[in-house]
XYZ file of C-alpha atoms in Angstrom:
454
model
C -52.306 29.666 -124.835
C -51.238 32.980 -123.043
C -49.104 32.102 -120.000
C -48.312 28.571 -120.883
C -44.840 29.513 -122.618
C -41.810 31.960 -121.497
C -42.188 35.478 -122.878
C -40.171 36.470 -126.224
C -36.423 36.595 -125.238
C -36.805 34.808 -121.732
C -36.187 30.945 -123.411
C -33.729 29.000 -122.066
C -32.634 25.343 -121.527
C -34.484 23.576 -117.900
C -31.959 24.450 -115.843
C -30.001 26.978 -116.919
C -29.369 29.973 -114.708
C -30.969 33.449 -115.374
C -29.281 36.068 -116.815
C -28.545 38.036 -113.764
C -27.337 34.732 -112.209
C -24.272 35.644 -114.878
C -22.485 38.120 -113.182
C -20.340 38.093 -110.295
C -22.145 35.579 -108.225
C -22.469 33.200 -111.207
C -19.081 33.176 -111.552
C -18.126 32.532 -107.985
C -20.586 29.067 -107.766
C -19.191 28.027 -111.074
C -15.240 28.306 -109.648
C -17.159 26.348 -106.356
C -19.068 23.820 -108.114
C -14.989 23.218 -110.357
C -13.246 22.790 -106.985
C -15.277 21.167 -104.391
C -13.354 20.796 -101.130
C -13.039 17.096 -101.768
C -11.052 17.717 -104.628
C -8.394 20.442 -102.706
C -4.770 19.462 -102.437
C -4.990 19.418 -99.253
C -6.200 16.673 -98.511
C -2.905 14.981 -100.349
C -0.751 16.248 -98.110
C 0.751 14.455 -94.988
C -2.144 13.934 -92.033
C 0.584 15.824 -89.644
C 0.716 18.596 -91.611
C -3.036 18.408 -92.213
C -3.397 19.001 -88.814
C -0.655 21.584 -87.937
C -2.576 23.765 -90.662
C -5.726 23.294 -89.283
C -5.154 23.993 -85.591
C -3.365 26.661 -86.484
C -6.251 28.404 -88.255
C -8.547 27.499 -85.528
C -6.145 28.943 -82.907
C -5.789 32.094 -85.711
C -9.275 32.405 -85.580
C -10.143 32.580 -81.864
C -7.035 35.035 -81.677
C -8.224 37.305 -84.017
C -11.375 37.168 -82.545
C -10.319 38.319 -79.392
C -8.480 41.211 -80.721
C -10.857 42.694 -82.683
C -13.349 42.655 -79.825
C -10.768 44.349 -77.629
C -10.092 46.495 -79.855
C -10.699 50.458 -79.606
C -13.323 51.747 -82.608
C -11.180 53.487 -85.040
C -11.075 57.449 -85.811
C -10.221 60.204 -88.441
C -6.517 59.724 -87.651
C -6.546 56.094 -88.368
C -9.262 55.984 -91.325
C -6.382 58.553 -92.760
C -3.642 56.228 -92.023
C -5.387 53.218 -93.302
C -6.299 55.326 -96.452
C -2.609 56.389 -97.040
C -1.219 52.681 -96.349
C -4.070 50.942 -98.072
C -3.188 53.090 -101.277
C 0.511 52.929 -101.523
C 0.537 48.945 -100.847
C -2.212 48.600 -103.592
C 0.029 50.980 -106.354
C 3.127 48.789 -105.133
C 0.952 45.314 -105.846
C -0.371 46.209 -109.118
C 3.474 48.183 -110.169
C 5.060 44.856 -109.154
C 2.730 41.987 -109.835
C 4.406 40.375 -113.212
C 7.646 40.329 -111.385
C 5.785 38.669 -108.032
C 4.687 36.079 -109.697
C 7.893 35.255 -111.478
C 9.085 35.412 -108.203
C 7.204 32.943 -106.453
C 6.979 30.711 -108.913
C 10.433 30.356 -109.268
C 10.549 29.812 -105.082
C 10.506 25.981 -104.280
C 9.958 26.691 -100.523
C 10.622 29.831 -98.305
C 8.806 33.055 -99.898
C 9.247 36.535 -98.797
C 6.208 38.887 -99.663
C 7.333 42.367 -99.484
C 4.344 43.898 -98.743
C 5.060 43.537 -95.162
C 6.423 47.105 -95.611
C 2.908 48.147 -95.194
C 1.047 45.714 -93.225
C 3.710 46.071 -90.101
C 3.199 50.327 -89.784
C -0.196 49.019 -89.774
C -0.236 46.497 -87.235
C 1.879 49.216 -85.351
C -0.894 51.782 -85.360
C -4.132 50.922 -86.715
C -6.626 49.365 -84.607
C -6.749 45.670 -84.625
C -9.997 45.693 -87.329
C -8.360 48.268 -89.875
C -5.041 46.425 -89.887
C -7.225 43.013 -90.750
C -8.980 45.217 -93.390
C -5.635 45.923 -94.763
C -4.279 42.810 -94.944
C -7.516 41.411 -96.353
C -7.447 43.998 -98.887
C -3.521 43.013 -99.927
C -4.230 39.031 -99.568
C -7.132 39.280 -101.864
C -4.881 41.317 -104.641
C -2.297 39.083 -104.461
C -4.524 35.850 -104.813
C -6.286 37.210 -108.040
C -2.465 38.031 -109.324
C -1.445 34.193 -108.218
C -4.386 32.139 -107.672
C -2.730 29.708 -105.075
C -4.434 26.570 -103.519
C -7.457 28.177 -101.187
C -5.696 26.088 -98.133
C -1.806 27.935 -98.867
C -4.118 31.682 -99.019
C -5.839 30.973 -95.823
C -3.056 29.513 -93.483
C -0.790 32.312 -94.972
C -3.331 35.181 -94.577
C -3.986 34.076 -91.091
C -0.297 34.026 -90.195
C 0.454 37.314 -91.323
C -2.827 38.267 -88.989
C -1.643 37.260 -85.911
C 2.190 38.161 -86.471
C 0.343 41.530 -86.686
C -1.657 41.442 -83.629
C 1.764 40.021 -82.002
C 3.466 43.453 -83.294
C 0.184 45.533 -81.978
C 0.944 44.270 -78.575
C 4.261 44.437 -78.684
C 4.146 48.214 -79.907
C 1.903 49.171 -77.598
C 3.527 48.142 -74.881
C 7.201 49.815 -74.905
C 7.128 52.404 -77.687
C 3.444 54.110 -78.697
C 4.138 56.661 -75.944
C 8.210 56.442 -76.913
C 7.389 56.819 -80.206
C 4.257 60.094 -79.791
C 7.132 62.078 -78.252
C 10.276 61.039 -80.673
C 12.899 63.476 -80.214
C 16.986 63.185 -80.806
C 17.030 61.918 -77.243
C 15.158 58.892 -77.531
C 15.039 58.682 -81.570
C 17.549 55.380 -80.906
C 15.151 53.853 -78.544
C 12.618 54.148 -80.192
C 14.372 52.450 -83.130
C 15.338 49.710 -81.253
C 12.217 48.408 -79.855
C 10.849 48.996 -83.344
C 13.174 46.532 -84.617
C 12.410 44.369 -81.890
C 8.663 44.050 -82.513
C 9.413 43.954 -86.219
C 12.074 40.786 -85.434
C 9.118 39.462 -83.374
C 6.557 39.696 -86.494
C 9.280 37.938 -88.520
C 10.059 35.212 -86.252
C 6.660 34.197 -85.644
C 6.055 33.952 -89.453
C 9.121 32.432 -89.894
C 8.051 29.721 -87.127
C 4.883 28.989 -87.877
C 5.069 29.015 -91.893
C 8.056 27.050 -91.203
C 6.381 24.253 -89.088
C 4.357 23.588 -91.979
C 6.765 22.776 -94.394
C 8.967 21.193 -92.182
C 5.785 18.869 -91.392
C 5.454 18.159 -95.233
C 5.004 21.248 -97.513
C 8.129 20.667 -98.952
C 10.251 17.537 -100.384
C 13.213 18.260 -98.614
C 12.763 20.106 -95.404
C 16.736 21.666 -94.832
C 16.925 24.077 -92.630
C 17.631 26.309 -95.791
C 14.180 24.944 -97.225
C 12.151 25.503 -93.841
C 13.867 29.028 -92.863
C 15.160 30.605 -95.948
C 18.165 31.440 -97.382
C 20.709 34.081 -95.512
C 19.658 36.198 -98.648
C 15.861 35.363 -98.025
C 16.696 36.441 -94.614
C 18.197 39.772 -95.777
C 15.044 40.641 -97.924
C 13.104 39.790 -94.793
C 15.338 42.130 -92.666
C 15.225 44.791 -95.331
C 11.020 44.486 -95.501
C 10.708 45.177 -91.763
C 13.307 47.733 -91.394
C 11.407 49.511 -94.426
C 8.170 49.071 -92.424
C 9.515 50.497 -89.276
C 10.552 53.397 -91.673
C 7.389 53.602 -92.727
C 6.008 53.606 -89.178
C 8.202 56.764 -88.321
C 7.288 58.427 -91.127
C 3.279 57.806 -91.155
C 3.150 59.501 -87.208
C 5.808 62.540 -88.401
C 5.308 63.334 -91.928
C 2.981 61.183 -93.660
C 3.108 62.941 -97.494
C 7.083 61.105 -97.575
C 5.475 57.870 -97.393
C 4.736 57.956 -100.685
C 8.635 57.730 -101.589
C 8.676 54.219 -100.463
C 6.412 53.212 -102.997
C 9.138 54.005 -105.557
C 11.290 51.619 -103.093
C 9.249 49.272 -102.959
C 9.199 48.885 -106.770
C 12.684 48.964 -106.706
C 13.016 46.268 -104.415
C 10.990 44.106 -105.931
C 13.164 44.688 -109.327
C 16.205 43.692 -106.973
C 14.926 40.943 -105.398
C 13.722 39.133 -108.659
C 17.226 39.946 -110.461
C 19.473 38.624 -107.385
C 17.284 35.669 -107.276
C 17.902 35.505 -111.353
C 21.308 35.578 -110.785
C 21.144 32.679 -107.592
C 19.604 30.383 -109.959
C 22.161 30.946 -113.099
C 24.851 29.557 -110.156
C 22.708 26.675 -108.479
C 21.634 23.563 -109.018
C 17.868 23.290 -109.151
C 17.325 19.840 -107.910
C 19.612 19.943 -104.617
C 20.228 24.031 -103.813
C 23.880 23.796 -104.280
C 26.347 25.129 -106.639
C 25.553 23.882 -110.434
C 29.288 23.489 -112.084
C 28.734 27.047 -113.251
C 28.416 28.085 -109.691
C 31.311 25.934 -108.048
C 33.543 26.754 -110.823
C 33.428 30.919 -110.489
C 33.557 30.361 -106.606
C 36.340 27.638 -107.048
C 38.842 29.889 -109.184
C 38.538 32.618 -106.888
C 39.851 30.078 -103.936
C 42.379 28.653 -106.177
C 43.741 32.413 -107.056
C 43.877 32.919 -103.141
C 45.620 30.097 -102.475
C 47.872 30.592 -105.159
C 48.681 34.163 -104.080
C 48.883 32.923 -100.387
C 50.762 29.847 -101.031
C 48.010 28.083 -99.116
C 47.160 24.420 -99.309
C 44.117 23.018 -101.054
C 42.314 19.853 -102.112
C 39.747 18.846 -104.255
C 37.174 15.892 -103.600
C 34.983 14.266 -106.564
C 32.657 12.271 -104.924
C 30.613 9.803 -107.299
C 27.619 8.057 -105.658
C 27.877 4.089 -106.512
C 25.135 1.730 -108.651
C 22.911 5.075 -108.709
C 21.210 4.305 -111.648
C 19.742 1.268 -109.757
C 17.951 3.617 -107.532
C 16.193 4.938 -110.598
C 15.337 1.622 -111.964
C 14.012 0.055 -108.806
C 12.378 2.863 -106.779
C 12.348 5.464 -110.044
C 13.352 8.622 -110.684
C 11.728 10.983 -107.841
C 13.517 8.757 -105.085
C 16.969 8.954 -107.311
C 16.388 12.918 -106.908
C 15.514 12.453 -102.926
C 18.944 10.826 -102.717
C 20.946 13.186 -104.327
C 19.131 16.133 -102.186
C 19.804 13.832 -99.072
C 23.539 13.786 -99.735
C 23.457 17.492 -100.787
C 22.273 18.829 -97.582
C 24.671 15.717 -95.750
C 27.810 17.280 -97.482
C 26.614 20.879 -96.564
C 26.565 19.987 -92.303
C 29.525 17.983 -92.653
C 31.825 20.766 -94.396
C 32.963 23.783 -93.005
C 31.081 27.321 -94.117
C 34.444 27.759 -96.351
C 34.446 24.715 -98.268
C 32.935 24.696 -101.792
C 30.337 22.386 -102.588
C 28.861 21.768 -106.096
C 26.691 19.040 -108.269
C 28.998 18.350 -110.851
C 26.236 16.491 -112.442
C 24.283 12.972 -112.840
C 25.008 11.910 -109.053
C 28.812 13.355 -108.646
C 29.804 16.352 -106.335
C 32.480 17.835 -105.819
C 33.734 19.760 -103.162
C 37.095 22.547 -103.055
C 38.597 22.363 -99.255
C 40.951 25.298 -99.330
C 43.702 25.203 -95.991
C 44.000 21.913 -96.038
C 46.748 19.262 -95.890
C 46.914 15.253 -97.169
C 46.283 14.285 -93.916
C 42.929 16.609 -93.204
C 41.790 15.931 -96.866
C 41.757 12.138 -96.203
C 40.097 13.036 -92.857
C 37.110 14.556 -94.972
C 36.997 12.367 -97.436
C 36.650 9.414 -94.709
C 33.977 11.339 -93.160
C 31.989 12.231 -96.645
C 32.515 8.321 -97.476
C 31.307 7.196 -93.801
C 28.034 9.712 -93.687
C 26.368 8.915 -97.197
C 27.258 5.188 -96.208
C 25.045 5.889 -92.816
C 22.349 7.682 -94.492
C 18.389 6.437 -94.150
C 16.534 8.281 -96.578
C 12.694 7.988 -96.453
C 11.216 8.161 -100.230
C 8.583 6.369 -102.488
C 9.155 3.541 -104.805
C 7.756 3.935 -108.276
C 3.757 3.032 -106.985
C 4.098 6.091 -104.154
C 4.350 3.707 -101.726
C 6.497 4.340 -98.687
C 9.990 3.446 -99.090
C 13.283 3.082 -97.266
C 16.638 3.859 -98.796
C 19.771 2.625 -96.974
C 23.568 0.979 -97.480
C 23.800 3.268 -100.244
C 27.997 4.057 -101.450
C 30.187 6.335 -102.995
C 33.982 6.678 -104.503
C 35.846 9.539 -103.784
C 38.867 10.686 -105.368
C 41.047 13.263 -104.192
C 42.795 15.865 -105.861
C 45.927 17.928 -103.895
C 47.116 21.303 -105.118
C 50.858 21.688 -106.192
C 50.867 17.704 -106.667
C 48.012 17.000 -108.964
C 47.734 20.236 -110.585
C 47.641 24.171 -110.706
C 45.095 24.932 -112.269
C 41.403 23.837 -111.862
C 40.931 22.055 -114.742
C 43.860 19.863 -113.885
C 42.787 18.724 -110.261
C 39.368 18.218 -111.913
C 41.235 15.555 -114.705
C 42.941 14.501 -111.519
C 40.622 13.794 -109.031
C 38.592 12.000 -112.041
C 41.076 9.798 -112.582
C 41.362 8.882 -108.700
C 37.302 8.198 -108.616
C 38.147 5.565 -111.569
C 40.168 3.836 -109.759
C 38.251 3.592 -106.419
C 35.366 2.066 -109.000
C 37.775 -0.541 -110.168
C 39.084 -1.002 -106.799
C 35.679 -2.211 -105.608
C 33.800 1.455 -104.492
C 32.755 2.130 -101.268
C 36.246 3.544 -100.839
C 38.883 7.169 -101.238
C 41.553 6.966 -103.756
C 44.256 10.011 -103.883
C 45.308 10.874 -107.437
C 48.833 9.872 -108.694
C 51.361 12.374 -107.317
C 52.151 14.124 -110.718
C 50.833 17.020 -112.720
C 48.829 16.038 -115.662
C 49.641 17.332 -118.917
C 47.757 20.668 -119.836
């Protein structure tokens, strides 16, 4: 009977979605519908950190707000700017978005995105609702590139916002009209307040992204975990001196912006092959020097005190009954400890000293200048702090749990009595840890005062 059935070609199963419910939008309530907001990883995260990320968005929120309503309407001059600054940072993404994502996924905490070469001329001198268009144009490239958790994009994107309105402000306050007459005379000025606002957009980043994983988006929140590297820190500096670069060049001769593109790309190749070569020299699970590492830096203190005729000792430091943290409280808390007593050894040493996993749960650390008397001093100290340490973990349910009264042996190595050479303090200082474990542990044995045979 005519009208009772679907036309030829419009079957389908009840319930089944059109055909133009396909496209786009199709897709979008099927990636909805496969990650409901019940299901984010948010919600697994620590309540304080829960709600340091969401007061900061709200606070993000009500500050944008306010600058985009305060904000002049923009005109040719910025549409042009915004045009020339949108293109360059989306050539740059796509150029560089392989090595990106190697990048950050090889980043266990602190990441620095270097398309803050564009975003901070920007936030310098766009209007407050072009600059958001910008970085809402970047954000949403580099979340199809990397597809993180929808909470990470958001808090991140709104960061990078308001470090930009922060930089507006700034900007407008002590250099636009510095900066519309730039001339010899005040060109070093200018560069300094630049600088200024651009160490101001850092900072707050730096600050707030930092509060969050010091709060509980990361395992072991050091203050190299929470605020980056020195060389993070450099690629940081080298992003917003490129951006105030960038800045000059956009109000003088905006064609020549176009050459930091190829820097850009360059950058990016730099950044992902010194952080290749970082991780070739450091132990993954506690940010130190892997024996590769320690070793290379190790012989080039030995060959200086050699040459110098400088003192020099050598700890081994072997963490006692570890592998009954694995059994009782498993694995995950053994690798809490040994980060614990990574970053204890890193305050308690001096910038010189050498520190390196030497595997399983030993370290060892090179103390160049030093006598028998300061070397026991250290060694006493090392012994006393891992003794003191309280480290907070989970037993093998994910329950809570409280790790204390843990012990180590240390044996001690000296230059010129144990050894010359590396590998013979190493055999020596082994040999001293041995017999602190059959002395009882818990204790600092010197090796025997004579070289050991090559």
């Amino acid at each position: 009977m005519p009208g009772t059935e679907p036309a030829r070609g419009d079957r389908r199963v009840p319930g089944e979605e059109p055909p133009a419910a396909k496209g786009a939008a199709g897709r979008l309530r099927a990636l909805i519908a496969a990650n409901p907001v019940s299901s984010w990883d948010l919600w697994t995260k620590p309540r304080r950190m829960i709600a340091f990320l969401l007061a900061w968005d709200a606070i993000a929120i009500a500050l944008l707000t306010f600058g985009v309503i305060a904000s002049p309407s923009p005109d040719l001059v910025d549409w042009g700017r915004f045009a020339i600054l949108a293109g360059c940072a989306t050539v740059h993404i796509q150029l560089t978005r392989r090595q990106e994502e190697r990048r950050r996924n090889r980043v266990t905490a602190v990441h620095i995105d270097l398309t803050g070469i564009w975003v901070f001329p920007a936030a310098l001198l766009l209007p407050i609702p072009l600059t958001l268009l910008l970085i809402g144009l970047l954000r949403v490239q580099r979340w199809f590139n990397s597809r993180r958790p929808p909470h990470k994009f958001v808090f991140t994107s709104f960061t990078h916002a308001v470090s930009a309105l922060l930089a507006h402000y700034l900007y407008q306050t002590f250099a636009s009209a510095e900066l519309a007459r730039l001339s010899p005379a005040n060109s070093l000025q200018v560069f300094g307040i630049l600088m200024l606002v651009g160490f101001s957009y850092a900072a707050l980043q730096a600050i707030v992204i930092g509060g969050l994983l010091a709060l509980g988006g990361t395992s072991a929140p050091t203050l190299r975990n929470v605020l980056g590297t020195k060389d993070d820190n450099l690629l940081e500096l080298s992003t917003i001196s490129l951006g105030t670069i960038a800045t000059i060049l956009l109000v003088n001769i905006p064609p020549a912006i176009v050459i930091l593109v190829l820097i850009t790309v360059l950058g990016n190749r730099l950044a992902e092959i010194n952080q290749l070569q970082s991780e070739a020299r450091t132990d993954p699970k506690t940010g130190i020097f892997n024996v590769r590492g320690w070793s290379e830096s190790a012989e080039r203190a030995l060959a200086r005190a050699a040459r110098g005729g400088e003192t020099l000792a050598l700890l081994m430091i072997d963490l006692d009954h570890f592998k009954w943290i694995n059994d009782t409280y498993g694995h995950p808390a053994g690798d809490d400890v040994l980060r614990t007593v990574a970053q204890t050894l890193d305050e308690i040493t001096r910038p010189k000293d050498i520190i390196g996993r030497f595997g399983g749960e030993e370290f060892l650390i090179l103390l160049p200048d030093v006598d028998t008397t300061a070397a026991k001093v250290t060694a006493e100290r090392i012994r006393t702090a891992i003794a003191d340490q309280r480290i907070v973990t989970t037993d093998k349910r994910g329950g809570s749990a409280l790790i204390t009264g843990r012990t180590c042996s240390i044996g001690v190595a000296l230059l010129g009595v144990n050894g010359t050479t590396l590998e013979q303090l190493l055999h020596a200082a082994d040999a001293a840890v041995y017999t602190a474990k059959e002395g009882g542990r818990n204790q600092v044995r010197f090796a025997d005062a004579n070289l050991p045979s090559e």
